[in-house]
């Protein structure tokens, strides 16, 4: 009886040693055990409309995307890295690259596709007669969103406006309807609920002639000093007082 018990213990010990040796042999290397992962949020590419030729340029054709049109709900891979934009914005799956909206008319303008952190300040745009500025508020979520629009003029802050955006849709607001006649303004868009991205597009005209247009870059914190990034690589005659 004692021999059988001893024999069982020896066999159990041998099996334990064998299992430990196998686990050590097949265990992943230290570098395999530590995996670094990065996630990128989905971004929104705005559409200008008004018969302006614009495209969303993605990093590659396999990036998933969907229209923010009130109907589309599923991200799908495309066949091209270029998406022609008409009236609806495009939601682009998070990836390591940066997608952009490129608009081309008598002028050219570019804006990175982005996602708001809940607060966006725009220092620019105008409600004056020569300006055709538009504020685009895009709700990429599947529930109604609400934002506060705070407008500041040289004479002080105006009464804030509350704007609701239906689920999975965009709202385009003419700046001259908010501040008619005001030349210099600053706008704060505060998200109260939902997944919202905002863009300010500013076009200047003289009669029927377009003088140029561009997107106003947003900032998350209001400051008294605004820095406009320069275009690097200009040299010689390209960099002059008359070429800005």
CSV table of C-alpha atoms in Angstrom, one decimal:
chain,number,residue,atom,x,y,z
A,1,UNK,CA,0.0,0.0,0.0
A,2,UNK,CA,2.8,2.4,0.9
A,3,UNK,CA,4.6,1.5,-2.3
A,4,UNK,CA,1.5,2.4,-4.4
A,5,UNK,CA,1.2,5.8,-2.6
A,6,UNK,CA,4.9,6.5,-3.1
A,7,UNK,CA,4.7,5.5,-6.7
A,8,UNK,CA,1.7,7.9,-7.2
A,9,UNK,CA,3.6,10.8,-5.6
A,10,UNK,CA,6.6,10.2,-7.8
A,11,UNK,CA,4.5,10.1,-11.0
A,12,UNK,CA,2.7,13.3,-9.9
A,13,UNK,CA,6.0,15.0,-9.2
A,14,UNK,CA,7.3,14.0,-12.6
A,15,UNK,CA,4.2,15.3,-14.4
A,16,UNK,CA,4.4,18.6,-12.5
A,17,UNK,CA,8.0,19.1,-13.5
A,18,UNK,CA,7.1,18.2,-17.1
A,19,UNK,CA,4.2,20.7,-17.2
A,20,UNK,CA,6.4,23.5,-15.7
A,21,UNK,CA,9.1,22.8,-18.3
A,22,UNK,CA,6.6,22.9,-21.1
A,23,UNK,CA,5.1,26.2,-19.9
A,24,UNK,CA,8.5,27.7,-19.7
A,25,UNK,CA,9.4,26.6,-23.2
A,26,UNK,CA,6.2,27.7,-24.9
A,27,UNK,CA,5.8,31.0,-22.9
A,28,UNK,CA,6.0,34.1,-25.0
A,29,UNK,CA,9.1,36.2,-25.0
A,30,UNK,CA,9.1,39.3,-22.8
A,31,UNK,CA,8.7,41.5,-25.8
A,32,UNK,CA,5.6,39.5,-26.8
A,33,UNK,CA,4.0,39.9,-23.4
A,34,UNK,CA,4.1,43.7,-23.6
A,35,UNK,CA,1.9,45.0,-26.4
A,36,UNK,CA,1.5,48.7,-27.0
A,37,UNK,CA,-1.9,49.6,-28.6
A,38,UNK,CA,-3.0,53.0,-29.8
A,39,UNK,CA,-6.5,54.1,-30.6
A,40,UNK,CA,-7.6,57.0,-32.8
A,41,UNK,CA,-11.0,58.7,-32.7
A,42,UNK,CA,-13.2,58.9,-35.8
A,43,UNK,CA,-13.0,62.3,-37.4
A,44,UNK,CA,-15.5,64.4,-39.5
A,45,UNK,CA,-14.7,65.9,-42.9
A,46,UNK,CA,-17.1,68.9,-43.6
A,47,UNK,CA,-18.8,69.5,-46.9
A,48,UNK,CA,-19.2,73.2,-48.0
A,49,UNK,CA,-22.1,72.8,-50.5
A,50,UNK,CA,-23.1,75.9,-52.5
A,51,UNK,CA,-21.9,74.2,-55.6
A,52,UNK,CA,-18.3,74.5,-54.4
A,53,UNK,CA,-16.1,71.7,-55.6
A,54,UNK,CA,-14.7,69.9,-52.6
A,55,UNK,CA,-13.2,66.5,-51.7
A,56,UNK,CA,-12.3,64.5,-48.6
A,57,UNK,CA,-8.7,63.1,-49.0
A,58,UNK,CA,-8.1,60.0,-46.9
A,59,UNK,CA,-4.8,58.4,-46.0
A,60,UNK,CA,-5.7,55.3,-48.0
A,61,UNK,CA,-8.6,53.7,-49.8
A,62,UNK,CA,-9.2,51.0,-47.2
A,63,UNK,CA,-10.2,53.4,-44.4
A,64,UNK,CA,-13.8,52.9,-43.4
A,65,UNK,CA,-16.2,55.8,-43.9
A,66,UNK,CA,-19.9,56.8,-43.9
A,67,UNK,CA,-22.0,59.8,-44.8
A,68,UNK,CA,-23.5,62.0,-42.1
A,69,UNK,CA,-26.8,62.1,-43.9
A,70,UNK,CA,-29.4,61.0,-41.4
A,71,UNK,CA,-29.6,57.5,-42.9
A,72,UNK,CA,-26.2,55.9,-43.1
A,73,UNK,CA,-25.2,54.2,-39.8
A,74,UNK,CA,-22.4,51.7,-40.7
A,75,UNK,CA,-18.8,52.4,-41.6
A,76,UNK,CA,-17.9,50.7,-44.8
A,77,UNK,CA,-14.5,50.4,-46.7
A,78,UNK,CA,-14.3,52.4,-49.9
A,79,UNK,CA,-12.6,51.9,-53.2
A,80,UNK,CA,-10.8,55.3,-53.3
A,81,UNK,CA,-8.9,57.5,-51.0
A,82,UNK,CA,-10.8,60.5,-52.5
A,83,UNK,CA,-14.4,61.2,-51.7
A,84,UNK,CA,-16.4,63.8,-53.6
A,85,UNK,CA,-18.3,65.9,-51.2
A,86,UNK,CA,-21.7,67.6,-52.0
A,87,UNK,CA,-23.9,68.5,-49.1
A,88,UNK,CA,-23.2,65.8,-46.5
A,89,UNK,CA,-20.2,65.6,-44.3
A,90,UNK,CA,-18.2,62.3,-44.0
A,91,UNK,CA,-17.3,60.4,-40.9
A,92,UNK,CA,-13.9,58.7,-41.2
A,93,UNK,CA,-12.8,55.8,-39.1
A,94,UNK,CA,-9.9,56.5,-36.7
A,95,UNK,CA,-6.5,55.9,-38.2
A,96,UNK,CA,-2.9,57.0,-37.7
A,97,UNK,CA,-3.1,59.5,-40.7
A,98,UNK,CA,-4.9,62.7,-41.1
A,99,UNK,CA,-7.8,63.1,-43.5
A,100,UNK,CA,-8.5,66.6,-45.0
A,101,UNK,CA,-11.3,68.4,-46.8
A,102,UNK,CA,-9.9,70.3,-49.8
A,103,UNK,CA,-12.1,72.9,-51.5
A,104,UNK,CA,-11.4,74.4,-54.9
A,105,UNK,CA,-13.2,77.3,-56.5
A,106,UNK,CA,-11.6,80.6,-57.7
A,107,UNK,CA,-9.6,80.0,-54.5
A,108,UNK,CA,-8.3,76.9,-52.6
A,109,UNK,CA,-8.8,76.0,-48.9
A,110,UNK,CA,-7.9,73.0,-46.8
A,111,UNK,CA,-9.1,71.9,-43.3
A,112,UNK,CA,-8.1,68.8,-41.3
A,113,UNK,CA,-10.9,66.4,-40.6
A,114,UNK,CA,-11.3,66.5,-36.8
A,115,UNK,CA,-13.3,65.7,-33.7
A,116,UNK,CA,-14.3,68.3,-31.1
A,117,UNK,CA,-13.3,68.0,-27.5
A,118,UNK,CA,-16.5,69.8,-26.5
A,119,UNK,CA,-15.3,73.4,-26.9
A,120,UNK,CA,-14.1,75.2,-30.0
A,121,UNK,CA,-13.2,78.8,-30.4
A,122,UNK,CA,-13.1,80.5,-33.8
A,123,UNK,CA,-11.4,83.9,-34.0
A,124,UNK,CA,-12.3,85.1,-37.5
A,125,UNK,CA,-15.3,85.2,-39.8
A,126,UNK,CA,-17.5,88.2,-40.3
A,127,UNK,CA,-21.1,89.2,-40.6
A,128,UNK,CA,-20.2,92.2,-42.8
A,129,UNK,CA,-21.6,92.8,-46.3
A,130,UNK,CA,-18.5,91.6,-48.0
A,131,UNK,CA,-18.4,88.3,-46.0
A,132,UNK,CA,-20.1,85.0,-46.7
A,133,UNK,CA,-19.1,83.1,-43.5
A,134,UNK,CA,-20.8,79.9,-42.5
A,135,UNK,CA,-20.7,77.9,-39.3
A,136,UNK,CA,-21.0,74.1,-39.8
A,137,UNK,CA,-22.1,72.1,-36.8
A,138,UNK,CA,-22.0,68.3,-37.5
A,139,UNK,CA,-23.6,65.8,-35.2
A,140,UNK,CA,-22.2,62.4,-36.0
A,141,UNK,CA,-24.0,60.6,-33.2
A,142,UNK,CA,-27.4,58.8,-33.3
A,143,UNK,CA,-29.2,61.1,-30.8
A,144,UNK,CA,-30.0,64.8,-30.9
A,145,UNK,CA,-27.2,67.1,-30.0
A,146,UNK,CA,-27.3,70.6,-28.4
A,147,UNK,CA,-24.7,73.4,-28.5
A,148,UNK,CA,-24.3,76.9,-27.1
A,149,UNK,CA,-23.0,79.5,-29.5
A,150,UNK,CA,-21.4,82.4,-27.8
A,151,UNK,CA,-20.5,85.4,-30.0
A,152,UNK,CA,-18.1,88.2,-29.0
A,153,UNK,CA,-17.8,91.5,-30.8
A,154,UNK,CA,-15.7,94.6,-30.1
A,155,UNK,CA,-18.6,95.9,-28.0
A,156,UNK,CA,-18.8,92.8,-25.9
A,157,UNK,CA,-20.6,89.4,-25.7
A,158,UNK,CA,-24.0,88.9,-27.4
A,159,UNK,CA,-26.8,86.8,-26.0
A,160,UNK,CA,-25.8,83.1,-26.3
A,161,UNK,CA,-27.8,81.0,-28.8
A,162,UNK,CA,-28.8,77.4,-28.2
A,163,UNK,CA,-28.9,75.3,-31.3
A,164,UNK,CA,-30.2,71.7,-31.6
A,165,UNK,CA,-28.8,69.4,-34.3
A,166,UNK,CA,-30.8,66.2,-35.3
A,167,UNK,CA,-29.1,62.9,-35.0
A,168,UNK,CA,-26.6,62.0,-37.7
A,169,UNK,CA,-26.9,65.3,-39.6
A,170,UNK,CA,-25.3,68.7,-40.2
A,171,UNK,CA,-26.5,72.3,-39.6
A,172,UNK,CA,-25.2,75.2,-41.7
A,173,UNK,CA,-25.6,78.6,-40.1
A,174,UNK,CA,-24.9,81.9,-42.0
A,175,UNK,CA,-22.8,84.2,-39.8
A,176,UNK,CA,-24.5,87.4,-41.0
A,177,UNK,CA,-27.8,86.0,-39.6
A,178,UNK,CA,-26.1,85.8,-36.2
A,179,UNK,CA,-24.2,89.1,-36.2
A,180,UNK,CA,-25.4,91.2,-39.2
A,181,UNK,CA,-22.9,93.9,-40.1
A,182,UNK,CA,-20.2,93.0,-37.5
A,183,UNK,CA,-16.8,92.9,-39.1
A,184,UNK,CA,-14.7,91.5,-36.3
A,185,UNK,CA,-16.0,88.6,-34.2
A,186,UNK,CA,-15.0,85.6,-32.1
A,187,UNK,CA,-17.2,82.5,-31.7
A,188,UNK,CA,-17.3,79.8,-29.1
A,189,UNK,CA,-19.2,76.6,-29.8
A,190,UNK,CA,-19.8,74.6,-26.6
A,191,UNK,CA,-21.2,71.1,-26.8
A,192,UNK,CA,-23.9,70.5,-24.3
A,193,UNK,CA,-24.8,67.0,-25.4
A,194,UNK,CA,-23.9,64.6,-28.3
A,195,UNK,CA,-20.9,64.1,-30.5
A,196,UNK,CA,-20.4,67.4,-32.3
A,197,UNK,CA,-17.7,68.8,-34.6
A,198,UNK,CA,-17.8,72.5,-35.7
A,199,UNK,CA,-16.1,74.3,-38.6
A,200,UNK,CA,-16.1,78.0,-39.6
A,201,UNK,CA,-15.8,78.7,-43.3
A,202,UNK,CA,-15.1,82.3,-44.3
A,203,UNK,CA,-15.4,83.6,-47.9
A,204,UNK,CA,-15.0,87.3,-48.8
A,205,UNK,CA,-16.7,88.8,-51.8
A,206,UNK,CA,-16.9,92.1,-53.7
A,207,UNK,CA,-20.2,92.2,-55.5
A,208,UNK,CA,-20.3,88.9,-57.4
A,209,UNK,CA,-16.6,88.5,-57.4
A,210,UNK,CA,-15.0,86.2,-54.9
A,211,UNK,CA,-11.9,87.6,-53.1
A,212,UNK,CA,-10.9,84.3,-51.5
A,213,UNK,CA,-12.0,81.9,-48.8
A,214,UNK,CA,-10.6,79.6,-46.1
A,215,UNK,CA,-11.5,77.7,-43.0
A,216,UNK,CA,-10.8,79.4,-39.7
A,217,UNK,CA,-8.7,77.2,-37.5
A,218,UNK,CA,-10.3,76.4,-34.1
A,219,UNK,CA,-8.6,76.6,-30.7
A,220,UNK,CA,-9.8,74.9,-27.5
A,221,UNK,CA,-8.8,77.8,-25.2
A,222,UNK,CA,-9.5,81.5,-25.7
A,223,UNK,CA,-6.4,83.6,-25.7
A,224,UNK,CA,-5.6,87.2,-26.4
A,225,UNK,CA,-2.8,86.2,-28.9
A,226,UNK,CA,-3.6,84.1,-32.0
A,227,UNK,CA,-0.8,82.4,-33.8
A,228,UNK,CA,-1.2,81.6,-37.5
A,229,UNK,CA,1.2,78.8,-38.6
A,230,UNK,CA,3.5,79.8,-41.5
A,231,UNK,CA,4.1,77.8,-44.6
A,232,UNK,CA,7.6,76.4,-44.3
A,233,UNK,CA,10.1,76.0,-47.1
A,234,UNK,CA,9.7,79.4,-48.7
A,235,UNK,CA,12.9,81.0,-49.8
A,236,UNK,CA,14.3,83.8,-51.9
A,237,UNK,CA,11.7,85.7,-53.9
A,238,UNK,CA,8.9,83.4,-52.7
A,239,UNK,CA,9.2,84.9,-49.2
A,240,UNK,CA,8.4,88.6,-49.5
A,241,UNK,CA,6.2,91.3,-48.0
A,242,UNK,CA,3.8,91.0,-51.0
A,243,UNK,CA,3.5,87.2,-50.9
A,244,UNK,CA,1.7,86.2,-47.7
